[in-house]
């Protein structure tokens, strides 16, 4: 696969429409759908870099792509230079850039030294960027997703140091680590954006094309990253106020052609149909337990049926996994992968717990 030049992509448009990294949700089938409905750039879910480097099983489980899956940024959680650099080198033939997650405020991330905890170690973040920049091609994008610090001055200092280290662009979630549902700080976005030469992507409260356009006009940010808004309406960047039925039909075909597991297939539909179904209908639909039940519901209520092969994709012939070997491979799946992700994956329904992450 030939890397797309992300820098050139930013130069081509007023602002890029971006699908955010979302745990369990921004996987291959959803990225394919998002691009068909106006997204310019998509992210993978956050991947634990140590697991990705150490284990072929983790690489296979956590990352898949296809030839239609571009441009693509792979986001990693890492707290050592070696893990981030090695993960970037392994995945670089299959994507267009990597992103370091320095914004996740979840307790487990902070406790383990990942995500927003890294904001207390600006030199470490800078070293991670520098080393990746030195080890992969100049065309390959390196970015960092951060949150606001307690003073704009400190955020600007961090952003400028990362610009000097060689980031292609930065993403700023315009809330502090302590803030969850409060309005974003648009003035801070504007100040940070004006202090940089590299593009700044705005994240937080982007839930419609109209809102994204307004935020671009107010702040000058060259990218608008949507999370919860994309889950509820993958066609939001085309100007749709709710998910069109054609988009739901496409999701059914794409996800099932690509072999999505039931929870992924169903949970996305729960989000997409939140503003379409009446209350009683949501109560029924959200509790369905099998693919057959979901397809029967969609056929009977919306004349939506699964048409095998209609998406133009196939799990057997189109899905690409990361088969690159690693010098650090030791048949371990990494401490976090074994102790936390496996526990997390057995939860039957995590919609409520994840919803707050994507506002």
mmCIF file of C-alpha atoms in Angstrom:
data_model
loop_
_atom_site.group_PDB
_atom_site.id
_atom_site.type_symbol
_atom_site.label_atom_id
_atom_site.label_comp_id
_atom_site.label_asym_id
_atom_site.label_seq_id
_atom_site.Cartn_x
_atom_site.Cartn_y
_atom_site.Cartn_z
ATOM 1 C CA UNK A 1 0.000 0.000 0.000
ATOM 2 C CA UNK A 2 1.264 3.487 -0.897
ATOM 3 C CA UNK A 3 1.018 6.055 1.877
ATOM 4 C CA UNK A 4 -1.367 8.961 1.316
ATOM 5 C CA UNK A 5 0.357 12.265 2.034
ATOM 6 C CA UNK A 6 -1.667 13.578 4.975
ATOM 7 C CA UNK A 7 0.014 16.996 4.812
ATOM 8 C CA UNK A 8 -1.164 17.375 1.226
ATOM 9 C CA UNK A 9 -4.657 16.280 2.262
ATOM 10 C CA UNK A 10 -4.845 19.194 4.715
ATOM 11 C CA UNK A 11 -3.726 21.611 1.999
ATOM 12 C CA UNK A 12 -6.409 20.455 -0.420
ATOM 13 C CA UNK A 13 -9.454 21.387 1.681
ATOM 14 C CA UNK A 14 -10.671 24.138 3.978
ATOM 15 C CA UNK A 15 -10.932 21.566 6.742
ATOM 16 C CA UNK A 16 -10.806 17.788 6.911
ATOM 17 C CA UNK A 17 -13.821 15.835 8.132
ATOM 18 C CA UNK A 18 -12.437 13.196 10.481
ATOM 19 C CA UNK A 19 -13.831 10.107 12.181
ATOM 20 C CA UNK A 20 -12.310 9.888 15.657
ATOM 21 C CA UNK A 21 -10.593 6.897 17.266
ATOM 22 C CA UNK A 22 -13.284 5.096 19.282
ATOM 23 C CA UNK A 23 -12.714 2.006 21.388
ATOM 24 C CA UNK A 24 -14.490 -0.988 19.814
ATOM 25 C CA UNK A 25 -16.291 1.211 17.269
ATOM 26 C CA UNK A 26 -13.974 2.812 14.700
ATOM 27 C CA UNK A 27 -13.022 -0.573 13.260
ATOM 28 C CA UNK A 28 -12.720 -1.451 9.580
ATOM 29 C CA UNK A 29 -16.416 -1.849 8.656
ATOM 30 C CA UNK A 30 -17.359 1.485 10.223
ATOM 31 C CA UNK A 31 -14.403 3.261 8.614
ATOM 32 C CA UNK A 32 -15.488 1.997 5.189
ATOM 33 C CA UNK A 33 -19.000 3.293 5.851
ATOM 34 C CA UNK A 34 -17.767 6.658 7.137
ATOM 35 C CA UNK A 35 -15.738 7.332 3.998
ATOM 36 C CA UNK A 36 -18.733 6.590 1.791
ATOM 37 C CA UNK A 37 -20.615 9.297 3.686
ATOM 38 C CA UNK A 38 -18.211 12.209 3.595
ATOM 39 C CA UNK A 39 -15.296 11.454 5.928
ATOM 40 C CA UNK A 40 -11.896 12.496 4.620
ATOM 41 C CA UNK A 41 -9.779 10.707 7.231
ATOM 42 C CA UNK A 42 -10.428 7.857 9.671
ATOM 43 C CA UNK A 43 -8.701 6.533 12.767
ATOM 44 C CA UNK A 44 -8.509 3.035 14.166
ATOM 45 C CA UNK A 45 -9.568 2.480 17.758
ATOM 46 C CA UNK A 46 -6.769 3.029 20.244
ATOM 47 C CA UNK A 47 -4.395 0.023 20.198
ATOM 48 C CA UNK A 48 -2.051 -0.880 23.053
ATOM 49 C CA UNK A 49 1.422 -0.534 21.552
ATOM 50 C CA UNK A 50 3.106 -3.043 23.875
ATOM 51 C CA UNK A 51 0.610 -5.757 22.962
ATOM 52 C CA UNK A 52 0.835 -4.895 19.268
ATOM 53 C CA UNK A 53 4.617 -5.229 19.306
ATOM 54 C CA UNK A 54 4.840 -8.352 21.447
ATOM 55 C CA UNK A 55 2.072 -10.522 20.040
ATOM 56 C CA UNK A 56 0.989 -11.670 16.596
ATOM 57 C CA UNK A 57 -2.368 -12.546 18.169
ATOM 58 C CA UNK A 58 -2.822 -8.989 19.394
ATOM 59 C CA UNK A 59 -1.931 -7.591 15.959
ATOM 60 C CA UNK A 60 -4.451 -9.869 14.295
ATOM 61 C CA UNK A 61 -7.203 -9.087 16.808
ATOM 62 C CA UNK A 62 -6.691 -5.354 17.023
ATOM 63 C CA UNK A 63 -5.916 -4.269 13.464
ATOM 64 C CA UNK A 64 -7.434 -5.058 10.084
ATOM 65 C CA UNK A 65 -7.572 -2.958 6.955
ATOM 66 C CA UNK A 66 -8.322 -3.219 3.231
ATOM 67 C CA UNK A 67 -7.406 -1.401 0.045
ATOM 68 C CA UNK A 68 -10.435 0.918 0.442
ATOM 69 C CA UNK A 69 -9.330 1.836 3.971
ATOM 70 C CA UNK A 70 -7.448 5.028 3.230
ATOM 71 C CA UNK A 71 -6.386 7.513 4.304
ATOM 72 C CA UNK A 72 -5.923 5.855 7.685
ATOM 73 C CA UNK A 73 -4.294 6.850 10.973
ATOM 74 C CA UNK A 74 -3.546 4.102 13.503
ATOM 75 C CA UNK A 75 -3.750 5.356 17.079
ATOM 76 C CA UNK A 76 -1.572 3.807 19.772
ATOM 77 C CA UNK A 77 -1.460 4.047 23.524
ATOM 78 C CA UNK A 78 2.156 3.875 24.683
ATOM 79 C CA UNK A 79 4.217 5.034 27.626
ATOM 80 C CA UNK A 80 7.676 4.125 26.343
ATOM 81 C CA UNK A 81 9.547 5.378 23.302
ATOM 82 C CA UNK A 82 10.425 1.834 22.227
ATOM 83 C CA UNK A 83 6.815 0.624 22.198
ATOM 84 C CA UNK A 84 5.550 3.561 20.147
ATOM 85 C CA UNK A 85 8.438 3.482 17.674
ATOM 86 C CA UNK A 86 8.323 -0.282 17.170
ATOM 87 C CA UNK A 87 4.544 -0.278 16.739
ATOM 88 C CA UNK A 88 4.804 2.534 14.181
ATOM 89 C CA UNK A 89 7.445 0.668 12.190
ATOM 90 C CA UNK A 90 5.390 -2.533 12.149
ATOM 91 C CA UNK A 91 2.168 -0.900 10.989
ATOM 92 C CA UNK A 92 3.639 1.711 8.630
ATOM 93 C CA UNK A 93 3.325 -0.383 5.433
ATOM 94 C CA UNK A 94 -0.439 -0.662 6.025
ATOM 95 C CA UNK A 95 -1.508 2.874 6.928
ATOM 96 C CA UNK A 96 -0.766 6.537 6.331
ATOM 97 C CA UNK A 97 0.286 7.603 9.803
ATOM 98 C CA UNK A 98 0.270 6.922 13.521
ATOM 99 C CA UNK A 99 -1.139 8.931 16.395
ATOM 100 C CA UNK A 100 -0.101 8.923 20.048
ATOM 101 C CA UNK A 101 -3.031 9.039 22.452
ATOM 102 C CA UNK A 102 -2.310 11.678 25.100
ATOM 103 C CA UNK A 103 -5.948 12.543 25.703
ATOM 104 C CA UNK A 104 -7.737 9.534 27.205
ATOM 105 C CA UNK A 105 -8.917 10.568 30.704
ATOM 106 C CA UNK A 106 -10.139 7.143 31.808
ATOM 107 C CA UNK A 107 -8.944 5.995 35.234
ATOM 108 C CA UNK A 108 -7.233 2.853 33.957
ATOM 109 C CA UNK A 109 -5.226 4.884 31.428
ATOM 110 C CA UNK A 110 -4.137 7.455 33.970
ATOM 111 C CA UNK A 111 -3.194 4.752 36.479
ATOM 112 C CA UNK A 112 -1.101 2.811 33.952
ATOM 113 C CA UNK A 113 0.672 5.894 32.601
ATOM 114 C CA UNK A 114 -1.171 6.076 29.268
ATOM 115 C CA UNK A 115 -3.415 8.677 27.659
ATOM 116 C CA UNK A 116 -3.764 12.009 29.413
ATOM 117 C CA UNK A 117 -1.219 10.978 32.060
ATOM 118 C CA UNK A 118 1.436 11.626 29.427
ATOM 119 C CA UNK A 119 0.543 15.319 29.503
ATOM 120 C CA UNK A 120 2.562 15.446 32.728
ATOM 121 C CA UNK A 121 5.601 14.188 30.780
ATOM 122 C CA UNK A 122 6.011 16.528 27.809
ATOM 123 C CA UNK A 123 9.635 15.501 27.188
ATOM 124 C CA UNK A 124 8.599 11.858 26.841
ATOM 125 C CA UNK A 125 5.912 12.761 24.296
ATOM 126 C CA UNK A 126 8.453 14.827 22.384
ATOM 127 C CA UNK A 127 10.962 11.960 22.375
ATOM 128 C CA UNK A 128 8.329 9.543 21.060
ATOM 129 C CA UNK A 129 7.566 11.867 18.161
ATOM 130 C CA UNK A 130 11.239 12.497 17.406
ATOM 131 C CA UNK A 131 12.138 8.825 17.321
ATOM 132 C CA UNK A 132 9.249 7.859 15.061
ATOM 133 C CA UNK A 133 10.084 10.779 12.791
ATOM 134 C CA UNK A 134 13.664 9.495 12.575
ATOM 135 C CA UNK A 135 12.686 5.903 11.841
ATOM 136 C CA UNK A 136 9.900 6.118 9.260
ATOM 137 C CA UNK A 137 9.619 7.952 5.959
ATOM 138 C CA UNK A 138 8.998 11.698 5.908
ATOM 139 C CA UNK A 139 5.769 11.127 3.995
ATOM 140 C CA UNK A 140 4.399 8.991 6.851
ATOM 141 C CA UNK A 141 2.310 11.097 9.238
ATOM 142 C CA UNK A 142 3.019 11.336 12.965
ATOM 143 C CA UNK A 143 0.465 13.070 15.155
ATOM 144 C CA UNK A 144 -0.491 13.439 18.806
ATOM 145 C CA UNK A 145 -3.946 13.814 20.335
ATOM 146 C CA UNK A 146 -3.877 15.988 23.455
ATOM 147 C CA UNK A 147 -6.224 17.769 25.845
ATOM 148 C CA UNK A 148 -6.122 21.294 27.186
ATOM 149 C CA UNK A 149 -3.778 21.890 30.105
ATOM 150 C CA UNK A 150 -4.809 24.151 32.980
ATOM 151 C CA UNK A 151 -3.442 27.232 31.183
ATOM 152 C CA UNK A 152 -3.518 28.027 27.473
ATOM 153 C CA UNK A 153 0.112 29.090 27.748
ATOM 154 C CA UNK A 154 1.105 25.571 28.817
ATOM 155 C CA UNK A 155 -0.945 23.972 26.035
ATOM 156 C CA UNK A 156 0.729 26.237 23.480
ATOM 157 C CA UNK A 157 4.179 25.402 24.846
ATOM 158 C CA UNK A 158 3.470 21.681 24.522
ATOM 159 C CA UNK A 159 2.009 22.073 21.034
ATOM 160 C CA UNK A 160 5.000 24.095 19.823
ATOM 161 C CA UNK A 161 7.477 21.595 21.248
ATOM 162 C CA UNK A 162 5.711 18.792 19.370
ATOM 163 C CA UNK A 163 5.683 20.889 16.207
ATOM 164 C CA UNK A 164 9.449 21.326 16.580
ATOM 165 C CA UNK A 165 9.815 17.571 17.097
ATOM 166 C CA UNK A 166 8.228 16.934 13.710
ATOM 167 C CA UNK A 167 4.521 16.201 14.082
ATOM 168 C CA UNK A 168 2.536 16.331 10.869
ATOM 169 C CA UNK A 169 -0.485 17.725 12.705
ATOM 170 C CA UNK A 170 -1.972 17.849 16.197
ATOM 171 C CA UNK A 171 -5.432 17.117 17.532
ATOM 172 C CA UNK A 172 -6.751 19.051 20.519
ATOM 173 C CA UNK A 173 -9.734 17.910 22.556
ATOM 174 C CA UNK A 174 -10.801 21.304 23.841
ATOM 175 C CA UNK A 175 -11.500 20.226 27.399
ATOM 176 C CA UNK A 176 -9.161 19.561 30.302
ATOM 177 C CA UNK A 177 -8.628 16.086 31.695
ATOM 178 C CA UNK A 178 -11.063 16.841 34.515
ATOM 179 C CA UNK A 179 -13.851 18.049 32.214
ATOM 180 C CA UNK A 180 -16.313 15.638 30.622
ATOM 181 C CA UNK A 181 -19.606 17.149 29.428
ATOM 182 C CA UNK A 182 -18.974 20.882 29.759
ATOM 183 C CA UNK A 183 -18.872 22.992 26.579
ATOM 184 C CA UNK A 184 -15.552 22.992 24.772
ATOM 185 C CA UNK A 185 -13.211 25.982 25.085
ATOM 186 C CA UNK A 186 -13.376 27.524 21.619
ATOM 187 C CA UNK A 187 -11.173 30.475 22.579
ATOM 188 C CA UNK A 188 -8.427 28.069 23.608
ATOM 189 C CA UNK A 189 -8.723 26.206 20.309
ATOM 190 C CA UNK A 190 -8.312 29.486 18.448
ATOM 191 C CA UNK A 191 -5.289 30.527 20.521
ATOM 192 C CA UNK A 192 -3.495 27.210 20.057
ATOM 193 C CA UNK A 193 -4.337 27.095 16.350
ATOM 194 C CA UNK A 194 -2.938 30.579 15.764
ATOM 195 C CA UNK A 195 0.298 29.672 17.552
ATOM 196 C CA UNK A 196 1.152 26.786 15.194
ATOM 197 C CA UNK A 197 2.315 26.302 11.627
ATOM 198 C CA UNK A 198 1.170 22.663 11.423
ATOM 199 C CA UNK A 199 -2.570 21.942 11.117
ATOM 200 C CA UNK A 200 -4.616 21.681 14.301
ATOM 201 C CA UNK A 201 -7.638 19.356 14.439
ATOM 202 C CA UNK A 202 -10.497 20.333 16.764
ATOM 203 C CA UNK A 203 -12.182 17.600 18.828
ATOM 204 C CA UNK A 204 -15.188 17.898 21.109
ATOM 205 C CA UNK A 205 -18.889 18.610 20.443
ATOM 206 C CA UNK A 206 -18.615 18.182 16.662
ATOM 207 C CA UNK A 207 -22.008 16.663 15.895
ATOM 208 C CA UNK A 208 -23.096 18.107 12.538
ATOM 209 C CA UNK A 209 -21.689 19.552 9.327
ATOM 210 C CA UNK A 210 -23.160 22.923 10.271
ATOM 211 C CA UNK A 211 -21.466 22.771 13.667
ATOM 212 C CA UNK A 212 -18.159 21.701 12.129
ATOM 213 C CA UNK A 213 -18.274 24.553 9.609
ATOM 214 C CA UNK A 214 -19.071 27.085 12.323
ATOM 215 C CA UNK A 215 -16.195 25.816 14.506
ATOM 216 C CA UNK A 216 -13.823 26.062 11.551
ATOM 217 C CA UNK A 217 -14.889 29.643 10.931
ATOM 218 C CA UNK A 218 -14.515 30.517 14.638
ATOM 219 C CA UNK A 219 -11.155 28.849 15.286
ATOM 220 C CA UNK A 220 -9.371 28.310 11.966
ATOM 221 C CA UNK A 221 -8.700 24.655 12.821
ATOM 222 C CA UNK A 222 -7.914 22.634 9.695
ATOM 223 C CA UNK A 223 -9.690 19.474 10.824
ATOM 224 C CA UNK A 224 -12.956 18.666 12.583
ATOM 225 C CA UNK A 225 -12.973 15.343 14.440
ATOM 226 C CA UNK A 226 -16.307 13.781 15.364
ATOM 227 C CA UNK A 227 -16.913 10.822 17.657
ATOM 228 C CA UNK A 228 -20.346 10.495 19.247
ATOM 229 C CA UNK A 229 -21.839 12.482 16.379
ATOM 230 C CA UNK A 230 -20.459 9.950 13.894
ATOM 231 C CA UNK A 231 -21.793 7.016 15.896
ATOM 232 C CA UNK A 232 -25.287 8.485 15.940
ATOM 233 C CA UNK A 233 -25.177 9.672 12.334
ATOM 234 C CA UNK A 234 -22.387 8.395 10.051
ATOM 235 C CA UNK A 235 -23.775 10.688 7.321
ATOM 236 C CA UNK A 236 -23.409 13.854 9.429
ATOM 237 C CA UNK A 237 -20.583 15.241 7.272
ATOM 238 C CA UNK A 238 -22.892 15.177 4.247
ATOM 239 C CA UNK A 239 -25.298 17.453 6.095
ATOM 240 C CA UNK A 240 -27.837 14.835 7.137
ATOM 241 C CA UNK A 241 -29.560 15.608 10.448
ATOM 242 C CA UNK A 242 -30.091 11.924 11.234
ATOM 243 C CA UNK A 243 -28.917 8.643 9.774
ATOM 244 C CA UNK A 244 -30.584 8.055 6.392
ATOM 245 C CA UNK A 245 -32.026 4.610 5.776
ATOM 246 C CA UNK A 246 -29.653 4.186 2.838
ATOM 247 C CA UNK A 247 -26.762 4.499 5.294
ATOM 248 C CA UNK A 248 -28.279 1.838 7.547
ATOM 249 C CA UNK A 249 -28.659 -0.409 4.521
ATOM 250 C CA UNK A 250 -25.023 0.164 3.621
ATOM 251 C CA UNK A 251 -23.940 -0.610 7.196
ATOM 252 C CA UNK A 252 -25.796 -3.917 7.109
ATOM 253 C CA UNK A 253 -24.138 -4.916 3.838
ATOM 254 C CA UNK A 254 -20.630 -3.678 4.689
ATOM 255 C CA UNK A 255 -20.472 -5.040 8.236
ATOM 256 C CA UNK A 256 -21.842 -8.466 7.405
ATOM 257 C CA UNK A 257 -19.792 -8.811 4.214
ATOM 258 C CA UNK A 258 -16.696 -8.043 6.286
ATOM 259 C CA UNK A 259 -17.652 -10.507 8.997
ATOM 260 C CA UNK A 260 -18.346 -8.108 11.883
ATOM 261 C CA UNK A 261 -19.186 -9.807 15.159
ATOM 262 C CA UNK A 262 -22.764 -9.441 16.394
ATOM 263 C CA UNK A 263 -22.035 -6.904 19.164
ATOM 264 C CA UNK A 264 -20.284 -4.588 16.709
ATOM 265 C CA UNK A 265 -23.030 -5.008 14.092
ATOM 266 C CA UNK A 266 -25.849 -4.419 16.582
ATOM 267 C CA UNK A 267 -24.314 -1.690 18.763
ATOM 268 C CA UNK A 268 -23.643 0.528 15.757
ATOM 269 C CA UNK A 269 -27.268 0.133 14.704
ATOM 270 C CA UNK A 270 -28.406 1.060 18.215
ATOM 271 C CA UNK A 271 -26.506 4.339 17.899
ATOM 272 C CA UNK A 272 -27.579 5.010 14.301
ATOM 273 C CA UNK A 273 -31.266 4.423 15.003
ATOM 274 C CA UNK A 274 -31.459 6.302 18.293
ATOM 275 C CA UNK A 275 -33.224 9.268 16.669
ATOM 276 C CA UNK A 276 -35.186 7.187 14.163
ATOM 277 C CA UNK A 277 -36.944 4.624 16.322
ATOM 278 C CA UNK A 278 -39.808 5.578 18.633
ATOM 279 C CA UNK A 279 -39.239 4.899 22.324
ATOM 280 C CA UNK A 280 -41.054 1.555 22.297
ATOM 281 C CA UNK A 281 -39.177 0.509 19.175
ATOM 282 C CA UNK A 282 -35.817 1.359 20.780
ATOM 283 C CA UNK A 283 -36.719 -0.716 23.815
ATOM 284 C CA UNK A 284 -37.348 -3.731 21.603
ATOM 285 C CA UNK A 285 -34.484 -3.221 19.164
ATOM 286 C CA UNK A 286 -31.808 -2.550 21.772
ATOM 287 C CA UNK A 287 -32.527 -5.879 23.474
ATOM 288 C CA UNK A 288 -32.289 -8.077 20.387
ATOM 289 C CA UNK A 289 -29.745 -10.865 20.820
ATOM 290 C CA UNK A 290 -29.123 -12.424 17.394
ATOM 291 C CA UNK A 291 -28.287 -11.296 13.871
ATOM 292 C CA UNK A 292 -31.438 -12.995 12.593
ATOM 293 C CA UNK A 293 -33.623 -11.043 15.027
ATOM 294 C CA UNK A 294 -31.990 -7.752 14.005
ATOM 295 C CA UNK A 295 -32.387 -8.454 10.292
ATOM 296 C CA UNK A 296 -36.019 -9.503 10.788
ATOM 297 C CA UNK A 297 -36.714 -6.253 12.659
ATOM 298 C CA UNK A 298 -35.095 -4.130 9.948
ATOM 299 C CA UNK A 299 -36.914 -5.949 7.153
ATOM 300 C CA UNK A 300 -40.322 -5.772 8.804
ATOM 301 C CA UNK A 301 -40.069 -2.134 9.873
ATOM 302 C CA UNK A 302 -37.865 -0.460 7.249
ATOM 303 C CA UNK A 303 -37.650 -2.841 4.294
ATOM 304 C CA UNK A 304 -33.881 -3.163 4.878
ATOM 305 C CA UNK A 305 -32.420 -6.559 4.002
ATOM 306 C CA UNK A 306 -28.917 -7.947 3.879
ATOM 307 C CA UNK A 307 -27.717 -8.365 0.302
ATOM 308 C CA UNK A 308 -24.522 -10.491 0.364
ATOM 309 C CA UNK A 309 -21.769 -9.053 -1.821
ATOM 310 C CA UNK A 310 -23.583 -5.738 -2.357
ATOM 311 C CA UNK A 311 -20.882 -3.802 -0.491
ATOM 312 C CA UNK A 312 -18.257 -4.899 -2.998
ATOM 313 C CA UNK A 313 -16.129 -6.242 -0.136
ATOM 314 C CA UNK A 314 -15.398 -9.697 1.204
ATOM 315 C CA UNK A 315 -13.950 -10.842 4.523
ATOM 316 C CA UNK A 316 -12.138 -13.648 2.707
ATOM 317 C CA UNK A 317 -10.509 -11.677 -0.106
ATOM 318 C CA UNK A 318 -10.345 -8.020 0.961
ATOM 319 C CA UNK A 319 -9.401 -7.911 4.661
ATOM 320 C CA UNK A 320 -5.697 -7.380 5.319
ATOM 321 C CA UNK A 321 -4.091 -8.191 8.655
ATOM 322 C CA UNK A 322 -0.733 -7.085 9.999
ATOM 323 C CA UNK A 323 1.669 -9.985 9.433
ATOM 324 C CA UNK A 324 4.856 -8.031 10.096
ATOM 325 C CA UNK A 325 7.063 -9.819 12.610
ATOM 326 C CA UNK A 326 8.617 -8.037 15.575
ATOM 327 C CA UNK A 327 12.058 -8.396 17.126
ATOM 328 C CA UNK A 328 10.354 -8.071 20.500
ATOM 329 C CA UNK A 329 7.766 -10.766 19.865
ATOM 330 C CA UNK A 330 7.624 -13.170 22.788
ATOM 331 C CA UNK A 331 4.194 -14.820 22.435
ATOM 332 C CA UNK A 332 2.932 -12.613 25.241
ATOM 333 C CA UNK A 333 -0.128 -10.512 24.555
ATOM 334 C CA UNK A 334 1.069 -7.657 26.742
ATOM 335 C CA UNK A 335 0.015 -6.949 30.285
ATOM 336 C CA UNK A 336 -2.899 -4.668 29.437
ATOM 337 C CA UNK A 337 -4.256 -6.860 26.650
ATOM 338 C CA UNK A 338 -4.524 -9.898 28.903
ATOM 339 C CA UNK A 339 -5.669 -8.291 32.133
ATOM 340 C CA UNK A 340 -8.023 -5.574 30.960
ATOM 341 C CA UNK A 341 -9.131 -5.872 27.344
ATOM 342 C CA UNK A 342 -10.193 -9.503 27.691
ATOM 343 C CA UNK A 343 -12.204 -8.604 30.791
ATOM 344 C CA UNK A 344 -13.697 -5.635 28.925
ATOM 345 C CA UNK A 345 -14.619 -7.680 25.857
ATOM 346 C CA UNK A 346 -16.811 -10.105 27.793
ATOM 347 C CA UNK A 347 -19.147 -7.339 28.926
ATOM 348 C CA UNK A 348 -22.422 -7.892 27.127
ATOM 349 C CA UNK A 349 -23.331 -4.252 26.697
ATOM 350 C CA UNK A 350 -21.032 -1.277 27.185
ATOM 351 C CA UNK A 351 -23.065 1.423 25.454
ATOM 352 C CA UNK A 352 -23.715 3.376 28.627
ATOM 353 C CA UNK A 353 -20.128 3.209 29.861
ATOM 354 C CA UNK A 354 -18.681 4.261 26.519
ATOM 355 C CA UNK A 355 -21.187 6.954 25.682
ATOM 356 C CA UNK A 356 -19.559 9.545 27.900
ATOM 357 C CA UNK A 357 -16.227 9.145 26.133
ATOM 358 C CA UNK A 358 -17.553 10.448 22.848
ATOM 359 C CA UNK A 359 -19.424 13.649 23.652
#
